[in-house]
Amino acid sequence: EKVEVHLSIDAYDKDNHYIRYPAEWSLIESTVTKLKKIPNVNLCLNTVVSNLNLLVLPTLFDWAIKNNISVHLTTLFYPEIYRYTNLPQKLLTKSLNEISKYSEKFNEEHILNQITALVNHNISNLDLWEDFCIEVSQRDNYRNNSIFKILPQLTEYWTDAKKA
Protein backbone atom coordinates (compact mmCIF):
# COMPACT_ATOMS: atom_id res chain seq x y z
CA GLU A 1 0.00 0.00 0.00
CA LYS A 2 2.08 2.92 1.27
CA VAL A 3 5.59 3.05 2.62
CA GLU A 4 7.07 5.93 4.57
CA VAL A 5 10.83 6.29 4.33
CA HIS A 6 12.51 8.42 6.99
CA LEU A 7 15.72 10.16 6.02
CA SER A 8 18.02 11.27 8.80
CA ILE A 9 19.27 14.60 7.46
CA ASP A 10 20.21 17.51 9.69
CA ALA A 11 20.97 20.27 7.19
CA TYR A 12 21.14 21.12 3.51
CA ASP A 13 24.14 20.54 1.23
CA LYS A 14 27.40 21.97 2.63
CA ASP A 15 25.80 22.55 6.01
CA ASN A 16 24.95 18.86 6.17
CA HIS A 17 28.50 17.98 5.10
CA TYR A 18 29.82 19.97 8.05
CA ILE A 19 27.34 18.59 10.59
CA ARG A 20 27.36 14.98 9.34
CA TYR A 21 30.98 14.97 8.21
CA PRO A 22 31.92 13.59 5.68
CA ALA A 23 28.40 13.21 4.19
CA GLU A 24 28.15 14.05 0.49
CA TRP A 25 25.05 15.94 -0.57
CA SER A 26 25.17 14.62 -4.14
CA LEU A 27 24.65 11.08 -2.80
CA ILE A 28 21.71 12.23 -0.70
CA GLU A 29 20.14 13.98 -3.70
CA SER A 30 20.66 10.88 -5.84
CA THR A 31 19.03 8.65 -3.22
CA VAL A 32 16.07 11.00 -2.82
CA THR A 33 15.58 11.10 -6.60
CA LYS A 34 15.53 7.30 -6.75
CA LEU A 35 13.16 6.99 -3.79
CA LYS A 36 10.73 9.52 -5.25
CA LYS A 37 10.36 7.33 -8.36
CA ILE A 38 9.05 4.39 -6.33
CA PRO A 39 5.23 4.26 -6.31
CA ASN A 40 3.45 4.79 -2.97
CA VAL A 41 6.56 5.95 -1.13
CA ASN A 42 6.32 9.00 1.10
CA LEU A 43 9.53 10.64 2.23
CA CYS A 44 10.02 12.24 5.62
CA LEU A 45 13.03 14.01 7.06
CA ASN A 46 13.86 13.13 10.62
CA THR A 47 16.02 16.07 11.67
CA VAL A 48 17.73 16.31 15.04
CA VAL A 49 17.79 19.96 16.10
CA SER A 50 20.98 21.16 17.74
CA ASN A 51 23.00 24.33 18.06
CA LEU A 52 24.85 23.23 14.91
CA ASN A 53 21.78 23.37 12.66
CA LEU A 54 19.12 25.55 14.30
CA LEU A 55 20.13 28.63 12.32
CA VAL A 56 20.36 26.80 8.97
CA LEU A 57 17.12 24.82 9.18
CA PRO A 58 15.21 27.18 6.86
CA THR A 59 17.41 26.13 3.93
CA LEU A 60 16.67 22.47 4.65
CA PHE A 61 12.96 23.26 4.99
CA ASP A 62 12.96 25.00 1.59
CA TRP A 63 14.60 21.93 0.04
CA ALA A 64 12.06 19.64 1.69
CA ILE A 65 9.15 21.74 0.43
CA LYS A 66 10.60 21.78 -3.09
CA ASN A 67 10.90 17.98 -2.99
CA ASN A 68 7.53 17.36 -1.32
CA ILE A 69 9.15 15.81 1.73
CA SER A 70 7.59 16.13 5.17
CA VAL A 71 9.71 17.04 8.17
CA HIS A 72 9.79 15.75 11.72
CA LEU A 73 12.03 17.56 14.20
CA THR A 74 13.58 15.92 17.23
CA THR A 75 15.39 17.82 19.95
CA LEU A 76 18.96 16.74 20.66
CA PHE A 77 19.54 16.16 24.35
CA TYR A 78 22.99 14.56 24.51
CA PRO A 79 25.76 15.51 24.41
CA GLU A 80 24.57 18.56 26.30
CA ILE A 81 27.00 20.98 24.68
CA TYR A 82 25.17 20.53 21.36
CA ARG A 83 21.74 21.50 22.69
CA TYR A 84 20.27 24.52 20.95
CA THR A 85 19.23 25.78 24.38
CA ASN A 86 22.87 26.83 24.84
CA LEU A 87 22.85 29.37 22.03
CA PRO A 88 23.17 33.04 22.97
CA GLN A 89 19.83 34.87 23.23
CA LYS A 90 20.21 36.93 20.05
CA LEU A 91 20.77 33.76 18.03
CA LEU A 92 17.79 32.02 19.62
CA THR A 93 15.63 35.03 18.76
CA LYS A 94 16.90 35.07 15.18
CA SER A 95 16.23 31.34 14.79
CA LEU A 96 12.74 31.67 16.27
CA ASN A 97 11.87 34.39 13.76
CA GLU A 98 13.12 32.31 10.84
CA ILE A 99 11.68 28.94 11.85
CA SER A 100 8.28 30.45 12.73
CA LYS A 101 7.76 31.15 9.02
CA TYR A 102 7.49 27.38 8.47
CA SER A 103 5.14 26.59 11.36
CA GLU A 104 2.11 26.00 9.13
CA LYS A 105 3.99 23.72 6.74
CA PHE A 106 5.72 21.64 9.42
CA ASN A 107 3.68 21.23 12.57
CA GLU A 108 6.55 21.33 15.04
CA GLU A 109 5.09 23.46 17.82
CA HIS A 110 7.13 21.77 20.57
CA ILE A 111 10.38 23.20 19.16
CA LEU A 112 8.88 26.64 18.60
CA ASN A 113 7.35 26.65 22.08
CA GLN A 114 10.64 25.74 23.70
CA ILE A 115 12.59 28.39 21.79
CA THR A 116 9.89 30.96 22.59
CA ALA A 117 10.15 30.13 26.31
CA LEU A 118 13.94 30.43 26.19
CA VAL A 119 13.71 33.80 24.48
CA ASN A 120 10.91 35.15 26.69
CA HIS A 121 12.68 34.10 29.89
CA ASN A 122 16.16 35.05 28.66
CA ILE A 123 17.52 31.56 29.35
CA SER A 124 20.82 30.28 27.93
CA ASN A 125 23.48 28.04 29.40
CA LEU A 126 26.60 29.98 28.51
CA ASP A 127 28.87 27.58 30.41
CA LEU A 128 27.84 24.82 28.02
CA TRP A 129 28.12 27.30 25.15
CA GLU A 130 31.76 27.91 26.07
CA ASP A 131 32.40 24.15 26.24
CA PHE A 132 30.74 23.83 22.82
CA CYS A 133 33.04 26.50 21.38
CA ILE A 134 36.12 24.75 22.75
CA GLU A 135 35.10 21.31 21.45
CA VAL A 136 34.09 22.55 18.01
CA SER A 137 37.30 24.56 17.66
CA GLN A 138 39.31 21.41 18.41
CA ARG A 139 37.20 19.33 16.04
CA ASP A 140 37.47 21.91 13.26
CA ASN A 141 41.21 22.02 13.71
CA TYR A 142 41.40 18.23 13.38
CA ARG A 143 39.10 18.14 10.33
CA ASN A 144 40.68 21.23 8.78
CA ASN A 145 37.32 23.01 8.38
CA SER A 146 35.45 25.81 10.09
CA ILE A 147 32.02 26.18 11.62
CA PHE A 148 32.05 29.81 10.49
CA LYS A 149 31.66 28.70 6.87
CA ILE A 150 28.12 27.54 7.66
CA LEU A 151 27.39 29.74 10.67
CA PRO A 152 29.26 33.04 10.29
CA GLN A 153 26.80 34.62 12.73
CA LEU A 154 28.50 32.70 15.55
CA THR A 155 31.76 34.64 15.16
CA GLU A 156 31.01 37.47 17.57
CA TYR A 157 29.74 35.07 20.23
CA TRP A 158 32.72 32.76 19.77
CA THR A 159 35.06 35.59 20.69
CA ASP A 160 32.99 36.33 23.79
CA ALA A 161 33.11 32.67 24.84
CA LYS A 162 36.91 32.58 24.55
CA LYS A 163 37.20 35.68 26.74
CA ALA A 164 34.99 34.19 29.47
PDB file of C-alpha atoms in Angstrom, residues 8-151:
ATOM      1  CA  SER A   8      18.017  11.267   8.801  1.00  0.00           C
ATOM      2  CA  ILE A   9      19.266  14.596   7.459  1.00  0.00           C
ATOM      3  CA  ASP A  10      20.214  17.508   9.693  1.00  0.00           C
ATOM      4  CA  ALA A  11      20.969  20.273   7.193  1.00  0.00           C
ATOM      5  CA  TYR A  12      21.141  21.123   3.510  1.00  0.00           C
ATOM      6  CA  ASP A  13      24.135  20.540   1.227  1.00  0.00           C
ATOM      7  CA  LYS A  14      27.405  21.971   2.627  1.00  0.00           C
ATOM      8  CA  ASP A  15      25.800  22.555   6.008  1.00  0.00           C
ATOM      9  CA  ASN A  16      24.955  18.859   6.168  1.00  0.00           C
ATOM     10  CA  HIS A  17      28.505  17.982   5.099  1.00  0.00           C
ATOM     11  CA  TYR A  18      29.819  19.970   8.050  1.00  0.00           C
ATOM     12  CA  ILE A  19      27.342  18.586  10.592  1.00  0.00           C
ATOM     13  CA  ARG A  20      27.363  14.982   9.344  1.00  0.00           C
ATOM     14  CA  TYR A  21      30.978  14.975   8.215  1.00  0.00           C
ATOM     15  CA  PRO A  22      31.916  13.592   5.675  1.00  0.00           C
ATOM     16  CA  ALA A  23      28.401  13.207   4.195  1.00  0.00           C
ATOM     17  CA  GLU A  24      28.152  14.047   0.493  1.00  0.00           C
ATOM     18  CA  TRP A  25      25.049  15.937  -0.574  1.00  0.00           C
ATOM     19  CA  SER A  26      25.172  14.622  -4.140  1.00  0.00           C
ATOM     20  CA  LEU A  27      24.652  11.082  -2.799  1.00  0.00           C
ATOM     21  CA  ILE A  28      21.708  12.233  -0.697  1.00  0.00           C
ATOM     22  CA  GLU A  29      20.138  13.981  -3.701  1.00  0.00           C
ATOM     23  CA  SER A  30      20.660  10.884  -5.839  1.00  0.00           C
ATOM     24  CA  THR A  31      19.035   8.647  -3.224  1.00  0.00           C
ATOM     25  CA  VAL A  32      16.065  11.002  -2.823  1.00  0.00           C
ATOM     26  CA  THR A  33      15.576  11.100  -6.602  1.00  0.00           C
ATOM     27  CA  LYS A  34      15.529   7.295  -6.748  1.00  0.00           C
ATOM     28  CA  LEU A  35      13.160   6.990  -3.792  1.00  0.00           C
ATOM     29  CA  LYS A  36      10.726   9.521  -5.254  1.00  0.00           C
ATOM     30  CA  LYS A  37      10.364   7.330  -8.359  1.00  0.00           C
ATOM     31  CA  ILE A  38       9.046   4.386  -6.332  1.00  0.00           C
ATOM     32  CA  PRO A  39       5.234   4.256  -6.306  1.00  0.00           C
ATOM     33  CA  ASN A  40       3.450   4.786  -2.972  1.00  0.00           C
ATOM     34  CA  VAL A  41       6.561   5.949  -1.127  1.00  0.00           C
ATOM     35  CA  ASN A  42       6.316   9.004   1.101  1.00  0.00           C
ATOM     36  CA  LEU A  43       9.530  10.642   2.233  1.00  0.00           C
ATOM     37  CA  CYS A  44      10.018  12.242   5.616  1.00  0.00           C
ATOM     38  CA  LEU A  45      13.025  14.009   7.055  1.00  0.00           C
ATOM     39  CA  ASN A  46      13.864  13.132  10.624  1.00  0.00           C
ATOM     40  CA  THR A  47      16.015  16.069  11.673  1.00  0.00           C
ATOM     41  CA  VAL A  48      17.731  16.311  15.042  1.00  0.00           C
ATOM     42  CA  VAL A  49      17.789  19.961  16.098  1.00  0.00           C
ATOM     43  CA  SER A  50      20.983  21.161  17.737  1.00  0.00           C
ATOM     44  CA  ASN A  51      23.001  24.332  18.058  1.00  0.00           C
ATOM     45  CA  LEU A  52      24.847  23.232  14.908  1.00  0.00           C
ATOM     46  CA  ASN A  53      21.779  23.372  12.661  1.00  0.00           C
ATOM     47  CA  LEU A  54      19.117  25.546  14.296  1.00  0.00           C
ATOM     48  CA  LEU A  55      20.134  28.626  12.319  1.00  0.00           C
ATOM     49  CA  VAL A  56      20.363  26.797   8.974  1.00  0.00           C
ATOM     50  CA  LEU A  57      17.115  24.817   9.182  1.00  0.00           C
ATOM     51  CA  PRO A  58      15.211  27.180   6.855  1.00  0.00           C
ATOM     52  CA  THR A  59      17.411  26.131   3.925  1.00  0.00           C
ATOM     53  CA  LEU A  60      16.670  22.471   4.655  1.00  0.00           C
ATOM     54  CA  PHE A  61      12.958  23.265   4.992  1.00  0.00           C
ATOM     55  CA  ASP A  62      12.962  24.997   1.595  1.00  0.00           C
ATOM     56  CA  TRP A  63      14.604  21.934   0.036  1.00  0.00           C
ATOM     57  CA  ALA A  64      12.056  19.635   1.686  1.00  0.00           C
ATOM     58  CA  ILE A  65       9.151  21.742   0.428  1.00  0.00           C
ATOM     59  CA  LYS A  66      10.603  21.785  -3.089  1.00  0.00           C
ATOM     60  CA  ASN A  67      10.898  17.977  -2.991  1.00  0.00           C
ATOM     61  CA  ASN A  68       7.526  17.362  -1.321  1.00  0.00           C
ATOM     62  CA  ILE A  69       9.150  15.809   1.734  1.00  0.00           C
ATOM     63  CA  SER A  70       7.587  16.133   5.167  1.00  0.00           C
ATOM     64  CA  VAL A  71       9.712  17.043   8.166  1.00  0.00           C
ATOM     65  CA  HIS A  72       9.792  15.754  11.720  1.00  0.00           C
ATOM     66  CA  LEU A  73      12.033  17.556  14.197  1.00  0.00           C
ATOM     67  CA  THR A  74      13.580  15.915  17.227  1.00  0.00           C
ATOM     68  CA  THR A  75      15.395  17.819  19.950  1.00  0.00           C
ATOM     69  CA  LEU A  76      18.955  16.743  20.656  1.00  0.00           C
ATOM     70  CA  PHE A  77      19.541  16.163  24.353  1.00  0.00           C
ATOM     71  CA  TYR A  78      22.986  14.565  24.506  1.00  0.00           C
ATOM     72  CA  PRO A  79      25.756  15.512  24.412  1.00  0.00           C
ATOM     73  CA  GLU A  80      24.568  18.561  26.304  1.00  0.00           C
ATOM     74  CA  ILE A  81      27.002  20.977  24.679  1.00  0.00           C
ATOM     75  CA  TYR A  82      25.175  20.527  21.364  1.00  0.00           C
ATOM     76  CA  ARG A  83      21.739  21.504  22.689  1.00  0.00           C
ATOM     77  CA  TYR A  84      20.268  24.520  20.950  1.00  0.00           C
ATOM     78  CA  THR A  85      19.233  25.784  24.380  1.00  0.00           C
ATOM     79  CA  ASN A  86      22.873  26.829  24.836  1.00  0.00           C
ATOM     80  CA  LEU A  87      22.848  29.369  22.032  1.00  0.00           C
ATOM     81  CA  PRO A  88      23.173  33.040  22.972  1.00  0.00           C
ATOM     82  CA  GLN A  89      19.835  34.869  23.231  1.00  0.00           C
ATOM     83  CA  LYS A  90      20.210  36.928  20.050  1.00  0.00           C
ATOM     84  CA  LEU A  91      20.771  33.763  18.029  1.00  0.00           C
ATOM     85  CA  LEU A  92      17.790  32.024  19.620  1.00  0.00           C
ATOM     86  CA  THR A  93      15.628  35.034  18.760  1.00  0.00           C
ATOM     87  CA  LYS A  94      16.897  35.066  15.180  1.00  0.00           C
ATOM     88  CA  SER A  95      16.230  31.340  14.789  1.00  0.00           C
ATOM     89  CA  LEU A  96      12.740  31.672  16.266  1.00  0.00           C
ATOM     90  CA  ASN A  97      11.868  34.394  13.761  1.00  0.00           C
ATOM     91  CA  GLU A  98      13.117  32.313  10.835  1.00  0.00           C
ATOM     92  CA  ILE A  99      11.679  28.937  11.849  1.00  0.00           C
ATOM     93  CA  SER A 100       8.281  30.446  12.725  1.00  0.00           C
ATOM     94  CA  LYS A 101       7.764  31.150   9.022  1.00  0.00           C
ATOM     95  CA  TYR A 102       7.492  27.380   8.472  1.00  0.00           C
ATOM     96  CA  SER A 103       5.139  26.591  11.356  1.00  0.00           C
ATOM     97  CA  GLU A 104       2.114  26.003   9.128  1.00  0.00           C
ATOM     98  CA  LYS A 105       3.990  23.716   6.737  1.00  0.00           C
ATOM     99  CA  PHE A 106       5.718  21.643   9.420  1.00  0.00           C
ATOM    100  CA  ASN A 107       3.679  21.228  12.574  1.00  0.00           C
ATOM    101  CA  GLU A 108       6.545  21.332  15.042  1.00  0.00           C
ATOM    102  CA  GLU A 109       5.094  23.459  17.820  1.00  0.00           C
ATOM    103  CA  HIS A 110       7.126  21.771  20.567  1.00  0.00           C
ATOM    104  CA  ILE A 111      10.380  23.195  19.159  1.00  0.00           C
ATOM    105  CA  LEU A 112       8.876  26.642  18.604  1.00  0.00           C
ATOM    106  CA  ASN A 113       7.346  26.649  22.080  1.00  0.00           C
ATOM    107  CA  GLN A 114      10.635  25.740  23.695  1.00  0.00           C
ATOM    108  CA  ILE A 115      12.587  28.387  21.786  1.00  0.00           C
ATOM    109  CA  THR A 116       9.889  30.959  22.593  1.00  0.00           C
ATOM    110  CA  ALA A 117      10.146  30.130  26.308  1.00  0.00           C
ATOM    111  CA  LEU A 118      13.942  30.429  26.190  1.00  0.00           C
ATOM    112  CA  VAL A 119      13.707  33.796  24.477  1.00  0.00           C
ATOM    113  CA  ASN A 120      10.912  35.147  26.686  1.00  0.00           C
ATOM    114  CA  HIS A 121      12.680  34.103  29.891  1.00  0.00           C
ATOM    115  CA  ASN A 122      16.157  35.047  28.662  1.00  0.00           C
ATOM    116  CA  ILE A 123      17.518  31.558  29.346  1.00  0.00           C
ATOM    117  CA  SER A 124      20.819  30.281  27.929  1.00  0.00           C
ATOM    118  CA  ASN A 125      23.478  28.040  29.399  1.00  0.00           C
ATOM    119  CA  LEU A 126      26.602  29.983  28.506  1.00  0.00           C
ATOM    120  CA  ASP A 127      28.874  27.583  30.407  1.00  0.00           C
ATOM    121  CA  LEU A 128      27.839  24.822  28.022  1.00  0.00           C
ATOM    122  CA  TRP A 129      28.121  27.301  25.151  1.00  0.00           C
ATOM    123  CA  GLU A 130      31.757  27.914  26.070  1.00  0.00           C
ATOM    124  CA  ASP A 131      32.396  24.153  26.236  1.00  0.00           C
ATOM    125  CA  PHE A 132      30.742  23.830  22.820  1.00  0.00           C
ATOM    126  CA  CYS A 133      33.039  26.504  21.379  1.00  0.00           C
ATOM    127  CA  ILE A 134      36.118  24.752  22.746  1.00  0.00           C
ATOM    128  CA  GLU A 135      35.104  21.313  21.446  1.00  0.00           C
ATOM    129  CA  VAL A 136      34.088  22.552  18.008  1.00  0.00           C
ATOM    130  CA  SER A 137      37.296  24.561  17.663  1.00  0.00           C
ATOM    131  CA  GLN A 138      39.305  21.413  18.409  1.00  0.00           C
ATOM    132  CA  ARG A 139      37.204  19.331  16.038  1.00  0.00           C
ATOM    133  CA  ASP A 140      37.474  21.914  13.263  1.00  0.00           C
ATOM    134  CA  ASN A 141      41.215  22.015  13.708  1.00  0.00           C
ATOM    135  CA  TYR A 142      41.397  18.225  13.383  1.00  0.00           C
ATOM    136  CA  ARG A 143      39.096  18.135  10.325  1.00  0.00           C
ATOM    137  CA  ASN A 144      40.676  21.228   8.777  1.00  0.00           C
ATOM    138  CA  ASN A 145      37.325  23.011   8.380  1.00  0.00           C
ATOM    139  CA  SER A 146      35.448  25.813  10.089  1.00  0.00           C
ATOM    140  CA  ILE A 147      32.015  26.178  11.615  1.00  0.00           C
ATOM    141  CA  PHE A 148      32.049  29.808  10.494  1.00  0.00           C
ATOM    142  CA  LYS A 149      31.658  28.702   6.874  1.00  0.00           C
ATOM    143  CA  ILE A 150      28.121  27.539   7.662  1.00  0.00           C
ATOM    144  CA  LEU A 151      27.389  29.743  10.670  1.00  0.00           C
TER     145      LEU A 151
END
